[in-house]
């Protein structure tokens, strides 16, 4: 297990963590101020400042990108399917332009939430089939761009509206069917917030192995959790056994960044960016 | 699949559904008014009116009990373990006195939440081991009282504070280890709210089979869900494929009641009891 205590060279900041405190260029400047060496930006944040300006800032400061958030939202009715396809190809292209390590896929839930305007359906099995078809199709495109796709299983509380892939095993089943040779083109983003509760977690991490573990995200699960979406905790403030999970991931040979991704409307989004980044560094060194 | 459209003879009301509108005796009177033939009461509601008065009201009106809520909360530190054991044995005795079909087990999460006052632990694996030990011990006692125990897997969003058994398969693994002969003494309570998202749901229902399916609970998953605990939907108001899941459960031979259990601080708990019960009946006949 790697030693994080001496420095924060393996810390990445998912830029959603400080999305309320500034635009992407301001966040990049903040990261540079704190000698943070990697980020994972969101598409809407990139769009706001412009792809070229974002790419230039990344290059100028020599930042690495542990991922790019996000492609996905595959379930759609016929009227929205082309939109979903085009949108995901643009996400691959943007990720390549920015030099991201992978494109993270939040796969989408039922079509009316995944691609608003789609006809209402409660058929979760059909949504899951569409997700697999969509990933399969995008994978061909992403191979051409040499951009690995990282399926992020989301917590089951998001199954209806955000992602109907809800466990590592379910994501790995998709990977095994679409990329049986474990080529490196398709894998998973393992976010502790979504997977910590899984009784099969440690088996699933072993099953994933180095080839499938494309990204590792940390935050914490608060008790009580006051909001399903925006009440994630800072590492160390909740109940997740962070070191135990990281140890398992690294035992498989994962050598990437530990990416902090915190959505916190009531707490961390209300604090100054420098305080949040300094706290991420401190917790990265002490409890992650 | 049984036809629910003609009458509501297979409807049971979990008394938490109208817990804000009256005490258990008032709820029983309400159910009798609406020709509802079964209930599933909570221990605190029974305690408030007294066990003898509750048992008498149940007998007087010829009500059946589809279950009794609840035993469990097994994880505890050494100082609280005897309390947990005694408390669960009392729950078995009360269930027997009331003539319940089973005692529902909400197994508990980390010890500090399961049995407050216990020392803080984040070891989810240890909590799960304590749960299995606790069920095993209680099972001997419950066999003596001829009271089946129904493990209720709770949604993963409750893994820390309410139940660290979070999928049907996880519950069935425990059943298989503790009751390998499928004697009928140990099984599961399948609540659609907790299990609808599970990619392995239909396999797990088949795996459970008639001997393990001791109770079936319905409500609905709302989008958005505004509170993790008290924002369950009335059947038909959310996204759960209710008929599809009931069909699978009944295909295994389940012949018990369909029990409505809705915690709804913002909606159904604020409405008159008769309106809630009438709506449960209407939805039972139309969408369950």
Tab-separated table of C-alpha atoms in Angstrom, chain A residues 110 112-113 121-125 128 155-161 164 166-167 170 196-200 221 223-228 236 238-241 244, chain B residues 110 112-113 121-125 128 155-161 164 166-167 170 196-200 221 223-228 236 238-241 244:
chain	number	residue	atom	x	y	z
A	110	UNK	CA	-34.679	5.370	-16.729
A	112	UNK	CA	-37.075	10.081	-18.826
A	113	UNK	CA	-34.352	11.024	-16.311
A	121	UNK	CA	-40.616	3.988	-18.820
A	122	UNK	CA	-40.259	2.018	-15.606
A	123	UNK	CA	-38.525	-0.885	-17.307
A	124	UNK	CA	-35.215	-1.031	-15.469
A	125	UNK	CA	-34.123	-4.121	-17.368
A	128	UNK	CA	-29.815	-1.674	-18.470
A	155	UNK	CA	-25.022	3.839	-5.315
A	156	UNK	CA	-28.353	2.013	-5.635
A	157	UNK	CA	-30.179	5.130	-4.405
A	158	UNK	CA	-29.484	6.594	-7.866
A	159	UNK	CA	-30.751	3.587	-9.848
A	160	UNK	CA	-33.855	5.338	-11.172
A	161	UNK	CA	-32.508	8.712	-12.172
A	164	UNK	CA	-28.791	1.761	-13.349
A	166	UNK	CA	-25.164	-0.099	-9.224
A	167	UNK	CA	-22.444	-2.525	-8.206
A	170	UNK	CA	-22.593	-5.443	-12.522
A	196	UNK	CA	-18.468	0.827	0.304
A	197	UNK	CA	-21.650	-0.957	1.487
A	198	UNK	CA	-21.367	-3.871	-0.991
A	199	UNK	CA	-21.071	-7.223	0.797
A	200	UNK	CA	-19.127	-8.500	-2.202
A	221	UNK	CA	-20.544	8.577	3.923
A	223	UNK	CA	-24.593	9.567	9.225
A	224	UNK	CA	-27.116	11.029	8.949
A	225	UNK	CA	-27.052	11.809	5.233
A	226	UNK	CA	-29.371	14.773	4.746
A	227	UNK	CA	-29.638	14.765	0.981
A	228	UNK	CA	-29.317	11.930	-1.505
A	236	UNK	CA	-12.524	10.984	7.757
A	238	UNK	CA	-17.961	9.505	7.913
A	239	UNK	CA	-18.022	5.742	8.253
A	240	UNK	CA	-16.196	4.425	5.186
A	241	UNK	CA	-13.129	2.265	5.830
A	244	UNK	CA	-9.015	-0.821	3.851
B	110	UNK	CA	-22.559	-0.285	12.985
B	112	UNK	CA	-22.988	2.836	17.724
B	113	UNK	CA	-26.166	3.212	15.645
B	121	UNK	CA	-16.649	1.175	15.101
B	122	UNK	CA	-16.426	1.494	11.335
B	123	UNK	CA	-15.782	-2.202	10.813
B	124	UNK	CA	-18.685	-3.201	8.599
B	125	UNK	CA	-17.406	-6.752	8.252
B	128	UNK	CA	-22.016	-8.342	9.633
B	155	UNK	CA	-31.539	-0.605	0.956
B	156	UNK	CA	-27.777	0.032	0.870
B	157	UNK	CA	-28.375	3.654	1.912
B	158	UNK	CA	-29.102	2.271	5.392
B	159	UNK	CA	-25.976	0.093	5.618
B	160	UNK	CA	-24.270	2.224	8.275
B	161	UNK	CA	-27.095	2.981	10.647
B	164	UNK	CA	-25.792	-4.058	7.124
B	166	UNK	CA	-28.396	-5.052	2.028
B	167	UNK	CA	-29.357	-7.549	-0.641
B	170	UNK	CA	-26.714	-11.582	1.341
B	196	UNK	CA	-36.091	-3.174	-6.559
B	197	UNK	CA	-32.765	-1.813	-7.868
B	198	UNK	CA	-30.837	-5.088	-7.479
B	199	UNK	CA	-29.473	-6.325	-10.825
B	200	UNK	CA	-29.699	-9.869	-9.438
B	221	UNK	CA	-39.628	4.716	-4.913
B	223	UNK	CA	-38.015	10.519	-7.934
B	224	UNK	CA	-36.802	12.723	-6.415
B	225	UNK	CA	-36.586	11.149	-2.969
B	226	UNK	CA	-36.364	14.041	-0.519
B	227	UNK	CA	-35.400	12.148	2.612
B	228	UNK	CA	-33.547	8.882	3.047
B	236	UNK	CA	-48.110	3.627	-8.304
B	238	UNK	CA	-42.991	5.943	-8.187
B	239	UNK	CA	-40.835	3.867	-10.481
B	240	UNK	CA	-40.910	0.341	-9.041
B	241	UNK	CA	-42.226	-2.398	-11.334
B	244	UNK	CA	-43.343	-7.736	-12.188
